[in-house]
mmCIF file of C-alpha atoms in Angstrom:
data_model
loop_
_atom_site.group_PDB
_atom_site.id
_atom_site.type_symbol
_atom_site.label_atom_id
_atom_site.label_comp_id
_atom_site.label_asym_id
_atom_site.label_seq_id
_atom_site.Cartn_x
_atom_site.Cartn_y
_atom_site.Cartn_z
ATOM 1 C CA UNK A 1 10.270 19.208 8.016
ATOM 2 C CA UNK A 2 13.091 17.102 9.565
ATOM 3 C CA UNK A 3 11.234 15.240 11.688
ATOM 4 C CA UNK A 4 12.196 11.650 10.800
ATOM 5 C CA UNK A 5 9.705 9.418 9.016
ATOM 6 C CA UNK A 6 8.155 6.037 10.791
ATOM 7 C CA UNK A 7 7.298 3.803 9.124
ATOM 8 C CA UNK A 8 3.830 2.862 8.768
ATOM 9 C CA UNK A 9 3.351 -0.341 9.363
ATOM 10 C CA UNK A 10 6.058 -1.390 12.176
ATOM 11 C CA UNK A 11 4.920 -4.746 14.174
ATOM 12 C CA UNK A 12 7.054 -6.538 15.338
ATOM 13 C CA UNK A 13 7.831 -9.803 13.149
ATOM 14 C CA UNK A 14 7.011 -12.622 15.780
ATOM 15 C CA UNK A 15 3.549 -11.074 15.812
ATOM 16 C CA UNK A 16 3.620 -10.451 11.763
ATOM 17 C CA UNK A 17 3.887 -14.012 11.905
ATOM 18 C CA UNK A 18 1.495 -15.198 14.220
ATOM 19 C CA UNK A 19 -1.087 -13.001 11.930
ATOM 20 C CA UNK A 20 -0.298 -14.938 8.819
ATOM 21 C CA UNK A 21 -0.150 -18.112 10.228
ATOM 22 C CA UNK A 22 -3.665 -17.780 11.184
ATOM 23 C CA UNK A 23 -4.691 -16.973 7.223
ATOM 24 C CA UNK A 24 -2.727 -19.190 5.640
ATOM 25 C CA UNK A 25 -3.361 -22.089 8.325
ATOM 26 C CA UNK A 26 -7.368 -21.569 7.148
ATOM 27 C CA UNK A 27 -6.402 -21.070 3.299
ATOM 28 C CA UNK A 28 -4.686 -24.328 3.858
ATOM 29 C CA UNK A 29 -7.359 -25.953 5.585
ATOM 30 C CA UNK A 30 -10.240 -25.377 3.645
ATOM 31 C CA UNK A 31 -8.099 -27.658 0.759
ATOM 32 C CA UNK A 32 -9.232 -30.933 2.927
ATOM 33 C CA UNK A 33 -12.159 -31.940 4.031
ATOM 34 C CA UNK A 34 -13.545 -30.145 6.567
ATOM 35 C CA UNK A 35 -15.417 -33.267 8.417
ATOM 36 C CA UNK A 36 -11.751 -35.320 8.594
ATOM 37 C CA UNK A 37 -9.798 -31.938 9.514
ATOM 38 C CA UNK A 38 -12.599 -31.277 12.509
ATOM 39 C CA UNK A 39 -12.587 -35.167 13.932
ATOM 40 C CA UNK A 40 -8.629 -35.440 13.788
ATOM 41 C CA UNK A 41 -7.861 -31.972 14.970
ATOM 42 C CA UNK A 42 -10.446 -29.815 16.325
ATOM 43 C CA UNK A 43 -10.634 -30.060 20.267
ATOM 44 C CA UNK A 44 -13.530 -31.123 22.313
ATOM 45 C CA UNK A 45 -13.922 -32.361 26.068
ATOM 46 C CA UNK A 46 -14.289 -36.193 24.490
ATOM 47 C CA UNK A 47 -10.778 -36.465 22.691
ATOM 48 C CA UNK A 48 -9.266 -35.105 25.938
ATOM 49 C CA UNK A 49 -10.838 -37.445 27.818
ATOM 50 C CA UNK A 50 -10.011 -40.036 25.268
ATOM 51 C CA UNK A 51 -6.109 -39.246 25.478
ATOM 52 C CA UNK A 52 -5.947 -37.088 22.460
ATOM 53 C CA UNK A 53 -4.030 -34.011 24.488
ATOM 54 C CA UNK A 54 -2.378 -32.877 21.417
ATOM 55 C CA UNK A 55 -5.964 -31.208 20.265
ATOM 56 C CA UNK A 56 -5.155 -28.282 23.001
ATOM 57 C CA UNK A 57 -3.158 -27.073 20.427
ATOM 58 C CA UNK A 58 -3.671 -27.956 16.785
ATOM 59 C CA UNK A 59 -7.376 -26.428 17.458
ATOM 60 C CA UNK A 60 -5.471 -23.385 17.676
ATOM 61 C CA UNK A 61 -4.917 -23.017 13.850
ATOM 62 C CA UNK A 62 -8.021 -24.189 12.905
ATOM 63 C CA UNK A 63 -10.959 -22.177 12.073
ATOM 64 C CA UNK A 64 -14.755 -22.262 11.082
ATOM 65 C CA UNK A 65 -15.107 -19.895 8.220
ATOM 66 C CA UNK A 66 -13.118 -16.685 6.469
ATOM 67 C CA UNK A 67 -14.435 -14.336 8.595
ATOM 68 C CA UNK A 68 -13.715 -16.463 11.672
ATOM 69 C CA UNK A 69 -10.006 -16.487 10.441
ATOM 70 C CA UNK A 70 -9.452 -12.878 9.870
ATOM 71 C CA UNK A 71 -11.132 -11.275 13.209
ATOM 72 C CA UNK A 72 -8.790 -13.897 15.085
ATOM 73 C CA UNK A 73 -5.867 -12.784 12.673
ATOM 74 C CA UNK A 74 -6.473 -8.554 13.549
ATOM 75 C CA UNK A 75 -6.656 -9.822 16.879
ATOM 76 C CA UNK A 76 -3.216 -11.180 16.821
ATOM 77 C CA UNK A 77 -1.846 -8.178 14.884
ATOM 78 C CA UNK A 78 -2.996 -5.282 17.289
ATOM 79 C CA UNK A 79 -2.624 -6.902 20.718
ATOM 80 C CA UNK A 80 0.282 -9.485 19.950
ATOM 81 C CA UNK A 81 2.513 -5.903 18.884
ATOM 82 C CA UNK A 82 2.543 -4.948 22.267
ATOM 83 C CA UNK A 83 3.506 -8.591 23.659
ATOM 84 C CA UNK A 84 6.274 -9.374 20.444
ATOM 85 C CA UNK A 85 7.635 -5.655 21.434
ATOM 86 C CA UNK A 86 8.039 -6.903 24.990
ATOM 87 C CA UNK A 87 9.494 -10.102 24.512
ATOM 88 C CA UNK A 88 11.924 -8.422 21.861
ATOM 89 C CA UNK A 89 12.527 -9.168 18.094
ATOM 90 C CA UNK A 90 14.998 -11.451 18.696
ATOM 91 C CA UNK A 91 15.082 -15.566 18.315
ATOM 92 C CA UNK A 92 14.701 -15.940 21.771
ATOM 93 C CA UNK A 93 11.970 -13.375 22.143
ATOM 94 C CA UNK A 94 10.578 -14.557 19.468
ATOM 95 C CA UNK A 95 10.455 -18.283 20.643
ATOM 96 C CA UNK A 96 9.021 -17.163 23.937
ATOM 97 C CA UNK A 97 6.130 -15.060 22.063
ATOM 98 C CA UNK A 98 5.389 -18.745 20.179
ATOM 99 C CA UNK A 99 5.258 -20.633 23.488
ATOM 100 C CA UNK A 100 3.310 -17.975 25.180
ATOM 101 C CA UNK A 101 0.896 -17.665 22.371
ATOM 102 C CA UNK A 102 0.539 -21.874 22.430
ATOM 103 C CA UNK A 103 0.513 -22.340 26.062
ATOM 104 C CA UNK A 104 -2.335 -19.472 26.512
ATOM 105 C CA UNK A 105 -4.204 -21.050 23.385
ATOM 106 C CA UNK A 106 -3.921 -24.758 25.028
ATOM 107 C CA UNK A 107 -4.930 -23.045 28.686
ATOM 108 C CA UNK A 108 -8.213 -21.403 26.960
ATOM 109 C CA UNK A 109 -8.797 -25.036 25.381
ATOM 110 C CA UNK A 110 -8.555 -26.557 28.759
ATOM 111 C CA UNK A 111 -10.376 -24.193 30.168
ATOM 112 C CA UNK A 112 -13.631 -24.829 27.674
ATOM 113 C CA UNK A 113 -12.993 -28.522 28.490
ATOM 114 C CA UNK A 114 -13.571 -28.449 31.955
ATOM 115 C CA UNK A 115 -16.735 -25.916 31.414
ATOM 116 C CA UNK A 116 -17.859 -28.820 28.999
ATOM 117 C CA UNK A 117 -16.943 -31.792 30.414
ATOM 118 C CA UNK A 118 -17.677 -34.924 28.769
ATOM 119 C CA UNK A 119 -18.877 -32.759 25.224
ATOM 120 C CA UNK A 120 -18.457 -33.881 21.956
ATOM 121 C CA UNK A 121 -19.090 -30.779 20.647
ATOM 122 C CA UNK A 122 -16.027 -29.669 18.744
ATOM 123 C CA UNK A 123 -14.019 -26.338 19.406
ATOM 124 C CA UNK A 124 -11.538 -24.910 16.746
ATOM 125 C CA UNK A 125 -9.903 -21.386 16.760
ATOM 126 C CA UNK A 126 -7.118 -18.762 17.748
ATOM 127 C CA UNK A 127 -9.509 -16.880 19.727
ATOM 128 C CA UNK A 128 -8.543 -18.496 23.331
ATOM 129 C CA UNK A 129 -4.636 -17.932 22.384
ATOM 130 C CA UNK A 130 -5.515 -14.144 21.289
ATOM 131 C CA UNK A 131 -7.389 -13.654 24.273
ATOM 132 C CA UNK A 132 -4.104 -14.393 26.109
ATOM 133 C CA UNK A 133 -2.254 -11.560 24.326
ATOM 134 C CA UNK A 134 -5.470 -9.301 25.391
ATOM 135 C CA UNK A 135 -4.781 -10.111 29.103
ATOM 136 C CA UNK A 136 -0.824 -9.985 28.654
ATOM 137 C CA UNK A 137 -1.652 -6.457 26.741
ATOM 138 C CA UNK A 138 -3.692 -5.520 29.632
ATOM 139 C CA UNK A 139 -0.966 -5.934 31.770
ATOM 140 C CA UNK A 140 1.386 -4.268 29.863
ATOM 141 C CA UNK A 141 -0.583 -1.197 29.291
ATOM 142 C CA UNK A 142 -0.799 -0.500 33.027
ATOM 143 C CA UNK A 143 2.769 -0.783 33.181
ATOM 144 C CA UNK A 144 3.609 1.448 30.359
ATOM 145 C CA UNK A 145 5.432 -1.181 28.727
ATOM 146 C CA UNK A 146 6.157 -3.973 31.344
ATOM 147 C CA UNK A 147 3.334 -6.469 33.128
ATOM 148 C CA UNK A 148 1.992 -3.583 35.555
ATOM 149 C CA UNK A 149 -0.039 -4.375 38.954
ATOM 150 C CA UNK A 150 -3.126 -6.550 38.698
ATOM 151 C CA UNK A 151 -5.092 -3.752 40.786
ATOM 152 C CA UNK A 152 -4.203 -0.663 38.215
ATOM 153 C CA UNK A 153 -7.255 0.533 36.412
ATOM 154 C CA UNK A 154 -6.292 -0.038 33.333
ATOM 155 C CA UNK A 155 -6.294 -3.994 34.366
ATOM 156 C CA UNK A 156 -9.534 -4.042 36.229
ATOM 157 C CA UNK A 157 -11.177 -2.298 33.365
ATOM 158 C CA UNK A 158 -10.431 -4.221 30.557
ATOM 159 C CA UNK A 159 -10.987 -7.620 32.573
ATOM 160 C CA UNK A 160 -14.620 -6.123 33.885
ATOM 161 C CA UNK A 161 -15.165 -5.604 29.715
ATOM 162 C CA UNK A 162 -13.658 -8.987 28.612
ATOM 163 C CA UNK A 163 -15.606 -10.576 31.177
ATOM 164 C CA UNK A 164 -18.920 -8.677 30.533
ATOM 165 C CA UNK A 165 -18.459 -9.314 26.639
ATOM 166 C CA UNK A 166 -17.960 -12.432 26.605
ATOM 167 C CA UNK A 167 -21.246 -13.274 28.847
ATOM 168 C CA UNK A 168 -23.113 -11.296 26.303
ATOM 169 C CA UNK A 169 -22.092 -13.881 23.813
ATOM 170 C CA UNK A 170 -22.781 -17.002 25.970
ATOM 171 C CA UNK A 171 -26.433 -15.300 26.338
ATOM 172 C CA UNK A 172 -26.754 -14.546 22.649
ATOM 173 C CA UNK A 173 -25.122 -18.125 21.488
ATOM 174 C CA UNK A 174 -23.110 -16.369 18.575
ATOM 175 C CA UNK A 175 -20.992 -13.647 17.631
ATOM 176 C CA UNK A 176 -21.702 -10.903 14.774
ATOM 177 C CA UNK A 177 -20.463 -12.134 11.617
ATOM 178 C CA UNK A 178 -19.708 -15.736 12.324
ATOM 179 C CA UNK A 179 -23.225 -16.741 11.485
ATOM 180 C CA UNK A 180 -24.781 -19.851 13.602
ATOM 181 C CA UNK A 181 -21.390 -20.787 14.835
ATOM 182 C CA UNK A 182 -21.270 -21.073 18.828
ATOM 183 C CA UNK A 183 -19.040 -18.868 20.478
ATOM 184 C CA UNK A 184 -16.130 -20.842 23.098
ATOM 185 C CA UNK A 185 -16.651 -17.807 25.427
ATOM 186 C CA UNK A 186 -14.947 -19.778 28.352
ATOM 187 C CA UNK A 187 -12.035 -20.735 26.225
ATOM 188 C CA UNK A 188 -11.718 -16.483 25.499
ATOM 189 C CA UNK A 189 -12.314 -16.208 29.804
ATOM 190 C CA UNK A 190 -9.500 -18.883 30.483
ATOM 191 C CA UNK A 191 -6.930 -17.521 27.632
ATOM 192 C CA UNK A 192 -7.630 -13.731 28.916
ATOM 193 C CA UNK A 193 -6.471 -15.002 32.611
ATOM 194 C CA UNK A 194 -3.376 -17.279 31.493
ATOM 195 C CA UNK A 195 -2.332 -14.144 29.413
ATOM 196 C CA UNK A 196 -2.973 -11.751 32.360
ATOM 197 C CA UNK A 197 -0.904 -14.159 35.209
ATOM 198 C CA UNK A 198 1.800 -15.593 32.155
ATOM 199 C CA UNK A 199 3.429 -12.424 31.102
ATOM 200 C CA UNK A 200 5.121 -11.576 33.839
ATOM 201 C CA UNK A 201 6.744 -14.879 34.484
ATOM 202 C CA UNK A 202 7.506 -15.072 30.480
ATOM 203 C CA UNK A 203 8.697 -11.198 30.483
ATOM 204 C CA UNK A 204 11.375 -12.886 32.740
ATOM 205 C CA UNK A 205 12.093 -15.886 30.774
ATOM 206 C CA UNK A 206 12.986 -13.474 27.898
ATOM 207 C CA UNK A 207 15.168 -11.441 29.465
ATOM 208 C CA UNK A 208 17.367 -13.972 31.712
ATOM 209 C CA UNK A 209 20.789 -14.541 30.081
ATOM 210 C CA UNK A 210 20.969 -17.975 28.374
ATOM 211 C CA UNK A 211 22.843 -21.149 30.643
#
């Protein structure tokens, strides 16, 4: 009876954040239209090739539908916790949990370039950024905390299952829920594997004392 209470709902903020971000980047999208935010914003293989680099990222916080939105933003909420708890809740963990989170996201949009080269098909979404919490949450589950070996079961599990999943969906061209919509399953591949390899070398950037 005197146990103390915990709270309920206790995520860290940086990944609170990243969560809403995703819902009210799509509530504020769908106010323009959707043809202008896609050609100016939306990533494909042709605007990199055409210089327009900055696509990496603003795809990011774009999104195809509602439910497309929402099954990126739980994805942020369960496995950014365990990356946001890592980096700490401070300004400076919270900053490195931002530029992780981009960098991974740009990395998966990269990746689906160079599967697609020369594509004009566009690519919008959080997916390949929350993939890269997966990988980094991989990592950190094997280590009880901290970016564990790349060997530990735990690791080679959940990579065999991201990897397997995600060639399901290639074969089957969508994913449950998201109706026709094409799935970027190399942009989920190449954010898993940034995420996996970046959290250790970020996990260090947030704990080295400031110049």
């Amino acid at each position: 009876m005197n146990e103390e209470r915990q709270p309920i709902f206790n995520a860290p903020w940086p990944s609170v954040v990243a969560t809403l971000v995703i819902i009210v980047g799509y509530l504020i999208q769908t106010f323009f239209p959707q043809d202008w935010v896609l050609r100016n914003f939306a990533f494909s293989s042709a605007a990199l090739d055409a210089g327009r680099w900055p696509t990496l990222f603003t795809a990011i916080f774009l999104h195809g539908s509602w439910a497309h939105a929402l099954m990126n933003a739980g994805g942020a909420l369960a496995f950014g916790t365990p990356v946001a708890r890592y980096f700490g809740a401070s300004i400076k963990g919270a900053l490195v949990f931002l530029v992780f989170y981009l960098v991974c996201g740009g990395l998966a949009s990269l990746g689906y370039g160079m599967a697609n080269p020369g594509s004009t098909v566009f690519m919008v979404g959080a997916s390949g950024a929350v993939a890269g919490l997966v990988g980094a949450a991989a990592r950190l589950m094997a280590g009880e905390g901290v970016p564990g070996k790349y060997m530990s079961p735990i690791v080679v599990s959940m990579s065999i299952g991201w990897i397997a999943v995600n060639l399901l969906l290639a074969l089957a061209g969508f994913a449950p829920g998201l109706g026709n919509a094409g799935v970027a399953w190399e942009a989920h591949i190449f954010g898993y594997i940034a995420g996996l390899v970046l959290i250790g070398p970020f996990g260090w950037a947030s704990r080295s004392p400031a110049a």
